[in-house]
Short mmCIF file of C-alpha atoms (C1' of nucleotides) in Angstrom, two decimals:
data_model
loop_
_atom_site.label_atom_id
_atom_site.label_comp_id
_atom_site.label_asym_id
_atom_site.label_seq_id
_atom_site.Cartn_x
_atom_site.Cartn_y
_atom_site.Cartn_z
CA MET A 192 143.51 107.24 72.94
CA VAL A 193 145.77 105.70 75.71
CA LYS A 194 147.96 108.48 74.54
CA VAL A 195 146.25 110.23 77.52
CA ASP A 196 149.05 109.97 80.02
CA LYS A 197 151.62 111.44 77.19
CA GLU A 198 149.35 114.14 75.79
CA LEU A 199 148.54 115.94 78.83
CA PRO A 200 151.41 116.95 80.88
CA VAL A 201 152.47 118.82 77.07
CA ALA A 202 149.15 121.18 78.21
CA PHE A 203 151.45 122.10 81.53
CA GLU A 204 154.83 123.78 79.62
CA PRO A 205 155.05 127.36 80.52
CA ALA A 206 156.04 127.85 76.89
CA GLN A 207 153.86 127.72 73.93
CA PRO A 208 155.96 125.78 71.17
CA LEU A 209 153.72 128.03 68.51
CA ARG A 210 152.35 130.86 68.03
CA ARG A 211 149.46 131.05 65.65
CA PRO A 212 147.51 134.49 63.95
CA VAL A 213 145.33 135.40 66.63
CA SER A 214 141.33 134.98 65.40
CA LEU A 215 139.22 137.51 65.03
CA GLY A 216 136.30 136.18 67.11
CA ASP A 217 138.90 136.71 70.12
CA GLU A 218 140.01 140.81 69.16
CA VAL A 219 136.24 140.91 69.28
CA TYR A 220 135.78 139.18 72.70
CA ASN A 221 139.10 142.18 73.81
CA ALA A 222 137.34 144.47 72.46
CA LEU A 223 133.53 143.94 74.25
CA PHE A 224 135.41 143.10 76.96
CA ALA A 225 137.29 146.83 77.14
CA ARG A 226 133.98 148.05 77.28
CA LEU A 227 132.32 146.71 79.12
CA MET A 228 134.60 146.90 81.45
CA SER A 229 134.66 150.67 80.72
CA LEU A 230 131.04 150.26 81.28
CA GLN A 231 131.36 152.13 77.32
CA ILE A 232 128.79 149.63 76.89
CA PRO A 233 126.85 150.31 80.28
CA PRO A 234 124.62 147.77 81.94
CA ASP A 235 121.46 146.49 80.51
CA SER A 236 122.31 148.34 77.47
CA ARG A 237 121.74 146.48 74.29
CA ILE A 238 124.06 144.87 72.31
CA LYS A 239 123.09 145.21 68.14
CA ILE A 240 125.47 142.09 66.30
CA ASP A 241 124.99 143.58 62.85
CA VAL A 242 125.66 147.47 64.37
CA LEU A 243 128.85 145.59 65.93
CA ALA A 244 129.89 144.19 62.87
CA ARG A 245 130.27 147.48 61.02
CA GLU A 246 131.43 149.55 63.80
CA LEU A 247 134.22 147.35 63.98
CA GLY A 248 134.34 146.30 60.85
CA VAL A 249 134.49 142.13 60.52
CA SER A 250 131.58 140.08 59.24
CA GLN A 251 128.47 138.85 62.45
CA THR A 252 130.37 135.08 62.36
CA PRO A 253 133.53 136.85 65.49
CA ILE A 254 131.09 138.50 66.86
CA ARG A 255 128.36 136.06 67.77
CA GLU A 256 131.09 133.46 68.84
CA ALA A 257 132.78 136.77 71.32
CA LEU A 258 128.66 137.49 72.14
CA ALA A 259 128.33 133.67 72.93
CA ARG A 260 132.18 133.39 75.46
CA LEU A 261 130.78 136.35 77.26
CA GLU A 262 127.36 134.50 77.94
CA ASN A 263 128.32 132.05 79.50
CA GLU A 264 130.69 134.10 81.68
CA GLY A 265 126.56 135.89 82.74
CA LEU A 266 128.75 139.61 81.66
CA VAL A 267 126.06 139.89 79.15
CA VAL A 268 122.06 137.81 78.30
CA LYS A 269 120.89 136.58 75.40
CA THR A 270 117.46 136.49 75.13
CA HIS A 271 115.84 134.18 72.03
CA LEU A 272 114.57 136.14 69.57
CA ILE A 273 115.74 139.31 71.43
CA GLY A 274 119.33 139.31 71.45
CA TYR A 275 122.15 140.01 73.04
CA ARG A 276 122.05 142.75 75.29
CA ALA A 277 125.03 143.91 79.10
CA ALA A 278 124.11 142.31 82.13
CA SER A 279 122.73 143.93 84.78
CA GLN A 280 124.46 145.12 88.21
CA LEU A 281 124.64 143.10 90.74
CA SER A 282 122.05 142.95 93.09
CA ALA A 283 122.33 143.18 97.23
CA LYS A 284 121.54 138.97 96.64
CA GLN A 285 124.12 138.30 94.36
CA PHE A 286 126.34 141.03 95.83
CA GLU A 287 126.69 138.34 98.90
CA ASP A 288 127.17 134.99 97.00
CA LEU A 289 129.36 136.39 95.29
CA TYR A 290 131.45 137.72 98.34
CA ASP A 291 130.78 134.21 99.95
CA LEU A 292 132.35 132.58 97.11
CA ARG A 293 135.64 134.95 97.34
CA LEU A 294 135.47 133.47 101.19
CA LEU A 295 135.42 130.18 100.10
CA LEU A 296 138.29 130.38 97.32
CA GLU A 297 140.19 133.03 98.78
CA PRO A 298 141.59 131.64 102.16
CA TYR A 299 142.90 128.33 99.98
CA ALA A 300 144.13 130.18 97.49
CA ALA A 301 145.90 132.28 99.93
CA GLU A 302 147.32 129.12 101.76
CA LYS A 303 148.44 127.53 98.53
CA ALA A 304 150.71 130.38 97.39
CA ALA A 305 151.86 131.01 100.37
CA GLU A 306 153.21 127.08 100.73
CA ASN A 307 153.92 128.01 96.62
CA MET A 308 154.97 130.55 97.31
CA THR A 309 158.93 132.04 95.10
CA PRO A 310 160.69 135.57 95.41
CA GLU A 311 160.31 136.20 91.61
CA VAL A 312 156.41 135.82 92.50
CA LEU A 313 157.01 138.12 96.23
CA ASP A 314 158.60 140.48 93.75
CA VAL A 315 156.01 141.04 91.38
CA LEU A 316 153.62 141.24 94.25
CA ARG A 317 155.87 143.91 96.05
CA GLY A 318 155.34 145.52 92.96
CA LEU A 319 151.97 145.55 92.78
CA GLU A 320 151.14 147.33 96.14
CA ARG A 321 153.93 149.91 95.84
CA GLU A 322 152.05 151.00 92.20
CA MET A 323 148.79 150.76 95.17
CA SER A 324 150.68 152.53 97.69
CA ALA A 325 151.70 155.38 95.27
CA GLY A 326 148.52 155.90 93.77
CA GLU A 327 146.26 156.43 97.73
CA GLY A 328 144.54 159.94 97.62
CA ASP A 329 144.43 160.30 94.10
CA GLU A 330 140.39 159.43 93.91
CA LEU A 331 140.95 159.45 89.65
CA ALA A 332 143.29 156.76 89.60
CA TYR A 333 140.59 154.28 91.54
CA GLY A 334 139.42 152.81 88.67
CA ARG A 335 143.59 151.81 88.35
CA PHE A 336 143.70 150.49 91.44
CA ALA A 337 140.56 148.38 91.36
CA GLN A 338 142.74 146.60 88.65
CA LEU A 339 146.49 147.01 90.30
CA ASP A 340 144.05 144.55 93.29
CA LYS A 341 142.82 142.52 90.88
CA ARG A 342 146.23 141.30 89.71
CA PHE A 343 147.19 140.83 92.53
CA HIS A 344 144.45 138.35 93.50
CA ASP A 345 144.70 137.13 90.25
CA VAL A 346 148.63 136.42 90.86
CA ILE A 347 147.89 134.70 93.93
CA ALA A 348 145.50 132.95 92.26
CA ARG A 349 147.98 131.09 89.64
CA THR A 350 150.69 131.05 92.76
CA ALA A 351 148.22 128.27 94.45
CA GLY A 352 148.22 126.46 91.40
CA ASN A 353 145.29 125.11 91.51
CA THR A 354 143.61 126.35 87.76
CA LEU A 355 139.75 125.34 88.13
CA VAL A 356 140.05 127.89 91.40
CA GLU A 357 141.76 130.07 90.02
CA GLU A 358 139.26 130.12 86.79
CA ALA A 359 136.42 130.61 89.27
CA LEU A 360 138.12 133.57 91.20
CA ALA A 361 138.81 135.91 87.25
CA ARG A 362 135.76 134.87 86.68
CA LEU A 363 134.57 136.59 90.36
CA HIS A 364 136.62 139.16 89.71
CA THR A 365 135.73 140.61 86.47
CA HIS A 366 132.03 140.83 87.80
CA VAL A 367 133.65 143.14 91.46
CA HIS A 368 135.98 145.09 88.66
CA LEU A 369 131.54 145.88 87.11
CA PHE A 370 130.33 146.49 90.60
CA ARG A 371 133.08 148.64 92.36
CA LEU A 372 133.31 150.37 88.80
CA MET A 373 129.83 151.79 89.55
CA TYR A 374 129.87 152.06 93.77
CA HIS A 375 133.27 153.02 93.73
CA ALA A 376 134.31 153.08 97.46
CA ARG A 377 137.82 154.57 98.06
CA VAL A 378 138.41 153.03 100.47
CA THR A 379 141.80 151.89 99.49
CA GLY A 380 143.97 153.02 102.70
CA GLU A 381 142.45 150.10 104.66
CA ALA A 382 142.46 147.25 101.57
CA ILE A 383 146.27 148.49 101.52
CA LYS A 384 147.05 148.04 104.81
CA GLU A 385 145.46 144.36 104.76
CA HIS A 386 147.94 143.47 101.58
CA ALA A 387 150.75 144.59 103.39
CA ALA A 388 149.62 142.31 105.79
CA LEU A 389 149.45 139.04 103.24
CA LEU A 390 152.39 139.83 101.89
CA ALA A 391 154.67 139.45 105.46
CA ALA A 392 152.07 136.11 105.44
CA PHE A 393 153.60 134.99 101.91
CA GLU A 394 157.41 136.07 102.80
CA SER A 395 157.53 133.90 105.51
CA ARG A 396 155.13 131.36 103.99
CA ASP A 397 152.89 130.48 106.49
CA GLY A 398 149.88 129.73 104.70
CA VAL A 399 148.03 129.15 107.59
CA GLU A 400 148.50 132.61 108.30
CA ALA A 401 148.00 133.94 104.94
CA ALA A 402 144.12 131.88 104.88
CA ARG A 403 143.61 133.87 107.49
CA LEU A 404 144.09 137.27 106.61
CA MET A 405 142.77 136.85 103.45
CA ARG A 406 140.09 136.00 104.95
CA THR A 407 139.69 138.91 107.21
CA HIS A 408 140.64 141.01 103.67
CA ILE A 409 137.72 139.82 102.19
CA LYS A 410 135.86 140.07 104.81
CA LYS A 411 136.40 143.94 105.05
CA ALA A 412 135.97 144.62 101.44
CA ARG A 413 132.73 142.87 101.87
CA ALA A 414 131.79 145.32 104.53
CA ARG A 415 132.89 147.96 102.61
CA PHE A 416 131.25 147.31 99.72
CA ALA A 417 127.67 147.05 101.83
CA ALA A 418 128.41 150.03 103.26
CA ARG A 419 128.75 151.78 100.38
CA LEU A 420 125.26 149.73 99.20
CA ARG A 421 122.50 150.90 101.99
CA GLN A 422 123.60 153.96 101.41
CA GLY A 423 122.36 154.22 97.84
CA ALA A 424 125.19 155.14 95.94
CA GLN A 425 124.44 155.79 92.57
CA PRO A 426 126.68 155.74 89.46
CA MET B 860 112.74 109.63 85.58
CA VAL B 861 111.66 111.91 88.25
CA LYS B 862 110.86 115.07 87.40
CA VAL B 863 113.48 117.57 89.64
CA ASP B 864 115.12 118.77 86.68
CA LYS B 865 111.60 120.81 85.73
CA GLU B 866 110.06 121.08 89.37
CA LEU B 867 113.05 123.10 90.99
CA PRO B 868 113.46 125.85 89.03
CA VAL B 869 109.97 126.32 88.88
CA ALA B 870 110.23 126.67 92.74
CA PHE B 871 112.31 129.83 92.86
CA GLU B 872 111.22 131.50 90.28
CA PRO B 873 107.54 131.45 89.77
CA ALA B 874 106.33 132.96 86.50
CA GLN B 875 107.93 132.14 83.26
CA PRO B 876 105.81 134.49 81.53
CA LEU B 877 106.54 132.98 78.34
CA ARG B 878 108.06 130.19 76.65
CA ARG B 879 109.97 130.87 73.51
CA PRO B 880 110.58 128.28 70.57
CA VAL B 881 114.07 127.04 71.75
CA SER B 882 117.05 127.42 68.68
CA LEU B 883 118.42 125.28 67.00
CA GLY B 884 121.60 126.17 68.98
CA ASP B 885 120.45 125.49 72.24
CA GLU B 886 119.41 121.87 70.92
CA VAL B 887 122.37 121.02 69.21
CA TYR B 888 123.89 122.45 72.37
CA ASN B 889 122.31 119.66 74.02
CA ALA B 890 122.91 116.79 71.24
CA LEU B 891 126.83 116.82 71.53
CA PHE B 892 126.60 117.33 75.25
CA ALA B 893 125.06 113.69 75.16
CA ARG B 894 127.22 112.55 73.49
CA LEU B 895 130.49 113.57 74.74
CA MET B 896 128.91 112.34 78.41
CA SER B 897 128.07 109.08 76.64
CA LEU B 898 132.17 109.36 75.21
CA GLN B 899 129.91 108.60 71.97
CA ILE B 900 132.56 110.88 70.92
CA PRO B 901 135.87 110.16 72.72
CA PRO B 902 138.51 112.06 74.24
CA ASP B 903 141.02 114.46 71.98
CA SER B 904 138.35 113.24 68.69
CA ARG B 905 138.57 116.06 66.43
CA ILE B 906 134.85 117.05 66.36
CA LYS B 907 133.91 118.56 62.46
CA ILE B 908 132.00 121.02 62.20
CA ASP B 909 130.38 120.50 58.75
CA VAL B 910 130.39 117.17 59.60
CA LEU B 911 127.73 117.63 62.28
CA ALA B 912 126.23 120.29 60.23
CA ARG B 913 125.04 117.32 57.58
CA GLU B 914 124.59 114.85 60.23
CA LEU B 915 122.37 117.22 62.15
CA GLY B 916 120.69 118.81 59.49
CA VAL B 917 121.86 122.40 60.35
CA SER B 918 124.28 125.02 58.74
CA GLN B 919 127.59 125.39 60.67
CA THR B 920 125.77 128.48 62.80
CA PRO B 921 123.88 126.91 65.28
CA ILE B 922 127.04 124.04 65.84
CA ARG B 923 129.77 127.05 66.09
CA GLU B 924 127.38 128.45 69.04
CA ALA B 925 126.75 125.15 70.57
CA LEU B 926 131.03 125.02 70.77
CA ALA B 927 131.85 128.22 71.57
CA ARG B 928 129.50 127.69 74.74
CA LEU B 929 131.14 123.90 75.46
CA GLU B 930 134.22 125.23 74.93
CA ASN B 931 133.80 127.98 77.89
CA GLU B 932 132.77 124.20 79.87
CA GLY B 933 136.02 122.47 79.26
CA LEU B 934 134.79 120.37 77.01
CA VAL B 935 135.77 121.11 74.41
CA VAL B 936 139.40 123.13 72.91
CA LYS B 937 139.57 124.86 70.42
CA THR B 938 143.00 125.52 68.60
CA HIS B 939 142.79 128.42 65.49
CA LEU B 940 142.87 127.36 62.27
CA ILE B 941 143.23 123.74 63.23
CA GLY B 942 139.09 123.11 64.64
CA TYR B 943 137.47 121.72 67.83
CA ARG B 944 137.88 118.45 69.06
CA ALA B 945 136.38 116.61 72.66
CA ALA B 946 138.50 118.13 76.24
CA SER B 947 141.67 115.26 77.19
CA GLN B 948 140.51 112.62 79.30
CA LEU B 949 141.60 114.48 83.15
CA SER B 950 144.94 114.69 84.52
CA ALA B 951 145.84 113.72 88.12
CA LYS B 952 146.86 116.14 88.71
CA GLN B 953 143.73 118.09 87.33
CA PHE B 954 142.00 115.20 89.60
CA GLU B 955 143.01 116.84 92.42
CA ASP B 956 142.40 120.13 91.62
CA LEU B 957 139.11 119.17 90.99
CA TYR B 958 137.97 117.62 94.34
CA ASP B 959 140.11 119.64 96.04
CA LEU B 960 137.81 122.92 94.70
CA ARG B 961 134.86 120.16 95.69
CA LEU B 962 135.83 119.99 98.68
CA LEU B 963 135.95 124.12 99.23
CA LEU B 964 132.15 124.15 97.38
CA GLU B 965 130.71 120.89 97.95
CA PRO B 966 130.34 121.32 103.27
CA TYR B 967 129.02 124.99 101.59
CA ALA B 968 126.66 123.64 99.69
CA ALA B 969 125.58 121.15 102.40
CA GLU B 970 125.79 123.64 105.48
CA LYS B 971 123.76 126.16 103.82
CA ALA B 972 121.09 123.09 102.55
CA ALA B 973 120.69 121.34 105.57
CA GLU B 974 119.46 125.09 106.23
CA ASN B 975 116.66 126.09 103.90
CA MET B 976 115.64 122.30 103.71
CA THR B 977 112.37 121.99 103.64
CA PRO B 978 109.81 118.88 102.93
CA GLU B 979 109.11 118.24 99.09
CA VAL B 980 112.96 118.91 98.35
CA LEU B 981 114.05 116.49 101.54
CA ASP B 982 111.60 114.00 99.58
CA VAL B 983 112.70 114.56 96.17
CA LEU B 984 116.43 113.53 97.65
CA ARG B 985 114.67 110.55 99.52
CA GLY B 986 113.58 109.55 95.27
CA LEU B 987 116.82 110.02 94.24
CA GLU B 988 118.49 107.41 97.57
CA ARG B 989 115.70 104.68 97.11
CA GLU B 990 116.08 104.65 93.33
CA MET B 991 120.45 104.41 93.77
CA SER B 992 120.06 102.45 96.54
CA ALA B 993 117.25 99.66 94.21
CA GLY B 994 119.52 100.02 91.55
CA GLU B 995 122.98 99.03 93.70
CA GLY B 996 124.44 96.02 92.79
CA ASP B 997 123.43 95.89 88.85
CA GLU B 998 126.72 97.19 87.40
CA LEU B 999 125.78 97.67 83.90
CA ALA B 1000 123.75 100.13 85.60
CA TYR B 1001 127.02 102.41 86.86
CA GLY B 1002 125.87 105.13 84.47
CA ARG B 1003 122.70 105.02 85.69
CA PHE B 1004 123.82 105.36 89.78
CA ALA B 1005 126.31 108.13 88.42
CA GLN B 1006 123.65 110.33 86.83
CA LEU B 1007 121.25 109.84 89.78
CA ASP B 1008 124.24 110.69 92.47
CA LYS B 1009 125.16 114.20 90.00
CA ARG B 1010 121.35 115.06 90.69
CA PHE B 1011 121.72 114.57 93.95
CA HIS B 1012 124.48 117.08 94.65
CA ASP B 1013 122.81 119.51 92.25
CA VAL B 1014 119.24 119.35 93.97
CA ILE B 1015 121.63 119.86 97.63
CA ALA B 1016 123.72 123.23 95.31
CA ARG B 1017 120.67 124.01 94.55
CA THR B 1018 119.21 124.23 97.55
CA ALA B 1019 122.21 126.06 99.27
CA GLY B 1020 120.76 129.14 97.67
CA ASN B 1021 124.12 130.23 95.62
CA THR B 1022 123.76 130.25 92.45
CA LEU B 1023 127.05 130.96 91.18
CA VAL B 1024 128.37 128.26 93.44
CA GLU B 1025 125.61 126.41 91.77
CA GLU B 1026 126.49 126.87 89.23
CA ALA B 1027 130.61 126.13 89.27
CA LEU B 1028 129.63 122.15 90.80
CA ALA B 1029 127.49 122.15 87.89
CA ARG B 1030 130.71 122.29 85.67
CA LEU B 1031 132.68 120.36 87.96
CA HIS B 1032 129.88 118.06 88.24
CA THR B 1033 129.87 117.49 84.31
CA HIS B 1034 133.29 116.63 84.22
CA VAL B 1035 133.76 114.46 87.79
CA HIS B 1036 130.78 112.23 85.24
CA LEU B 1037 133.48 112.44 81.88
CA PHE B 1038 136.00 110.48 84.63
CA ARG B 1039 133.29 108.34 86.39
CA LEU B 1040 131.95 106.66 83.47
CA MET B 1041 136.12 106.12 81.85
CA TYR B 1042 137.32 105.06 85.41
CA HIS B 1043 134.37 103.12 86.60
CA ALA B 1044 134.64 102.47 89.97
CA ARG B 1045 131.98 100.74 90.79
CA VAL B 1046 132.33 101.22 95.04
CA THR B 1047 128.89 102.30 94.82
CA GLY B 1048 127.75 100.91 98.57
CA GLU B 1049 129.68 103.32 100.29
CA ALA B 1050 128.56 106.42 98.79
CA ILE B 1051 125.48 104.99 99.93
CA LYS B 1052 125.41 105.25 103.04
CA GLU B 1053 127.26 108.14 102.81
CA HIS B 1054 124.30 109.44 101.60
CA ALA B 1055 122.15 108.08 103.89
CA ALA B 1056 124.46 109.66 106.14
CA LEU B 1057 123.48 112.81 104.84
CA LEU B 1058 119.97 113.05 104.24
CA ALA B 1059 120.11 112.99 108.06
CA ALA B 1060 121.75 115.20 108.88
CA PHE B 1061 118.90 117.36 106.28
CA GLU B 1062 116.07 115.63 108.28
CA SER B 1063 117.46 117.62 111.51
CA ARG B 1064 118.31 121.08 108.97
CA ASP B 1065 121.66 120.18 111.29
CA GLY B 1066 123.74 122.42 108.65
CA VAL B 1067 127.30 121.79 110.64
CA GLU B 1068 126.42 118.31 110.75
CA ALA B 1069 125.76 118.14 107.27
CA ALA B 1070 128.92 120.01 105.93
CA ARG B 1071 130.81 118.09 108.18
CA LEU B 1072 129.31 114.50 106.43
CA MET B 1073 130.06 116.06 102.88
CA ARG B 1074 133.71 116.97 103.09
CA THR B 1075 133.75 112.77 104.83
CA HIS B 1076 132.29 112.01 101.88
CA ILE B 1077 134.32 114.05 98.19
CA LYS B 1078 137.40 112.84 100.34
CA LYS B 1079 136.08 109.50 100.59
CA ALA B 1080 134.85 109.84 97.34
CA ARG B 1081 138.29 111.05 96.15
CA ALA B 1082 139.89 108.64 96.94
CA ARG B 1083 138.14 105.18 95.14
CA PHE B 1084 138.67 107.24 92.59
CA ALA B 1085 142.64 107.77 93.03
CA ALA B 1086 142.70 104.13 94.48
CA ARG B 1087 141.26 102.97 90.71
CA LEU B 1088 143.90 105.93 89.54
CA ARG B 1089 146.78 104.32 90.47
CA GLN B 1090 145.94 100.71 89.88
CA GLY B 1091 146.08 102.08 86.17
CA ALA B 1092 142.38 101.50 85.30
CA GLN B 1093 141.01 101.17 81.77
CA PRO B 1094 138.38 102.34 80.24
"C1'" DC C 1269 166.55 100.05 50.08
"C1'" DT C 1270 164.95 102.56 53.65
"C1'" DG C 1271 164.26 107.32 55.85
"C1'" DG C 1272 163.53 112.46 55.61
"C1'" DG C 1273 162.45 116.30 52.91
"C1'" DC C 1274 159.19 119.27 49.82
"C1'" DG C 1275 155.71 120.29 47.59
"C1'" DA C 1276 150.63 119.87 45.69
"C1'" DG C 1277 145.98 118.15 46.55
"C1'" DA C 1278 142.17 117.47 49.55
"C1'" DT C 1279 140.11 118.94 54.08
"C1'" DT C 1280 138.78 122.14 56.32
"C1'" DG C 1281 137.67 126.25 59.34
"C1'" DC C 1282 137.23 131.31 58.89
"C1'" DA C 1283 134.27 135.21 57.01
"C1'" DT C 1284 130.97 137.35 54.23
"C1'" DA C 1285 126.76 137.87 51.93
"C1'" DC C 1286 122.00 137.40 51.83
"C1'" DA C 1287 117.11 135.17 52.75
"C1'" DG C 1288 114.14 133.37 56.42
"C1'" DA C 1289 110.93 134.79 60.64
"C1'" DT C 1290 110.70 137.43 64.52
"C1'" DC C 1291 109.85 141.17 67.92
"C1'" DG C 1292 108.63 146.28 68.39
"C1'" DG C 1293 106.20 150.35 67.89
"C1'" DC C 1294 104.42 153.51 65.38
"C1'" DT C 1295 100.52 154.85 62.81
"C1'" DG C 1296 95.49 154.80 61.71
"C1'" DC C 1297 90.87 154.17 62.36
"C1'" DG C 1298 87.02 152.27 65.36
"C1'" DC D 1389 91.57 156.25 73.46
"C1'" DG D 1390 91.90 151.89 72.96
"C1'" DC D 1391 93.16 148.62 69.36
"C1'" DA D 1392 94.43 146.33 65.06
"C1'" DG D 1393 97.71 146.17 61.27
"C1'" DC D 1394 101.34 147.12 58.74
"C1'" DC D 1395 106.53 147.82 58.50
"C1'" DG D 1396 111.17 148.39 59.62
"C1'" DA D 1397 114.92 146.76 62.78
"C1'" DT D 1398 117.06 142.68 64.25
"C1'" DC D 1399 118.00 137.64 64.90
"C1'" DT D 1400 118.46 133.70 63.31
"C1'" DG D 1401 120.09 130.09 59.93
"C1'" DT D 1402 121.74 129.09 55.47
"C1'" DA D 1403 125.09 129.34 50.99
"C1'" DT D 1404 129.21 130.45 49.35
"C1'" DG D 1405 134.47 131.79 48.77
"C1'" DC D 1406 138.18 132.22 50.95
"C1'" DA D 1407 143.03 131.09 53.65
"C1'" DA D 1408 145.08 127.76 56.32
"C1'" DT D 1409 146.33 123.18 57.75
"C1'" DC D 1410 147.17 118.69 56.83
"C1'" DT D 1411 147.76 114.55 54.31
"C1'" DC D 1412 149.96 111.53 51.42
"C1'" DG D 1413 152.52 111.20 47.50
"C1'" DC D 1414 157.11 111.70 45.66
"C1'" DC D 1415 162.51 112.72 44.68
"C1'" DC D 1416 167.23 112.46 46.59
"C1'" DA D 1417 170.37 111.58 49.61
"C1'" DG D 1418 172.56 108.66 52.02
#
DNA sequence: CTGGGCGAGATTGCATACAGATCGGCTGCG
DNA sequence: CGCAGCCGATCTGTATGCAATCTCGCCCAG
């Protein structure tokens, strides 16, 4: 009981001492996650446990476990005695809520990240920015841009050093990703400029400036999608 | 018992067409949640599926489902081929992270709540405050105070109208609750005064003031627990 | 006599197959 | 055309075999 103080620091050690074989449930989770993210399983479509079990060649137990996890993350919804189905597309209200929350978290993350910035992380961020710039103009590669952008923000969140904030943001980003795939606003040019400005703030470790830039970045991103939404863009 | 939990959702979701029979998994979840919250299952202790199955008189499937949900909420952790165990007590670092996050979310929630405040919600909040004041000085009833305080904040989060923020905060509050039970700082007097001030801001629908008051309330709460932590208080 | 390494039994979770219950749709009758 | 009842599909929950881990006693070296 009093060992709490001893064990907790260990939980933060970077290296995992033992590599356990992954559970089937995890594999199923990853498979489903990928299918949802690629819209291979479209929103609102039913997800049948036994079909998946046959398809993936496993029993129903790991499927259930994976679906339970996905439900908690809001990617699928469950109705008792009816079954699971992929979550609906975000409504306008949910979209606003999501960006409000991002506006609360991401500037903070940027500020902390700027303070904790290391040359290594900076290199990673520069690399991601370079890849995003390289693909500019290529409309087909938008999915790739979205992935890189997600990574960019995830790295910042991780560098901030607050695990809870990092997890909360990771959760949001998956939804943003789905939203993007449906209403793919091809406004990568602006986003790239905003990322570059952020990088400059990170280089000089200016937390206040990084927070400010992130705030405007998120606001502008929201505005870009909101315009798209009002136009009634269809997938 | 105040029907806060029942009445508020109704206000936001007017018509629930059908009351489906609750699934066993949900019941198991509630049972486990209660045991964890009451420390009947202490932190770091192993949670054996088959033992629970016999104890609750159900099979292993619903137990697994409940545990999967609890894992996503961070209340239990799973190690592949080892099993589940109750989550560890928060470390000092995690405690700081948690309060940083609360500081980001709760002032925002208070501001929005003030803007959306209705007489009905105000009544509920007043009722909760009254109950908390009534129990003042009674050390044994601290667990009860903690519950009321949690409700108080939950109602505010719900009134803010941002579901994502509400969910994020709900998640944090469960951890705060556990933390409190271990290091029960009996400083209810101060908290009650801060709640009263908040109520005044809600009455006048002053969002900016509510946000400010909430910020100081959270900061002071953090300071109260931090002092307790440094003293090395034991459960 | 003490301490460390090793292995077998017991324990536990993982995965599968199966039975019961419920829902939704289809068909046929009024 | 509408409604009632049946049937297939599907989910929920149970029982069981299997694989991996942990525990603890044994043996051997120092």
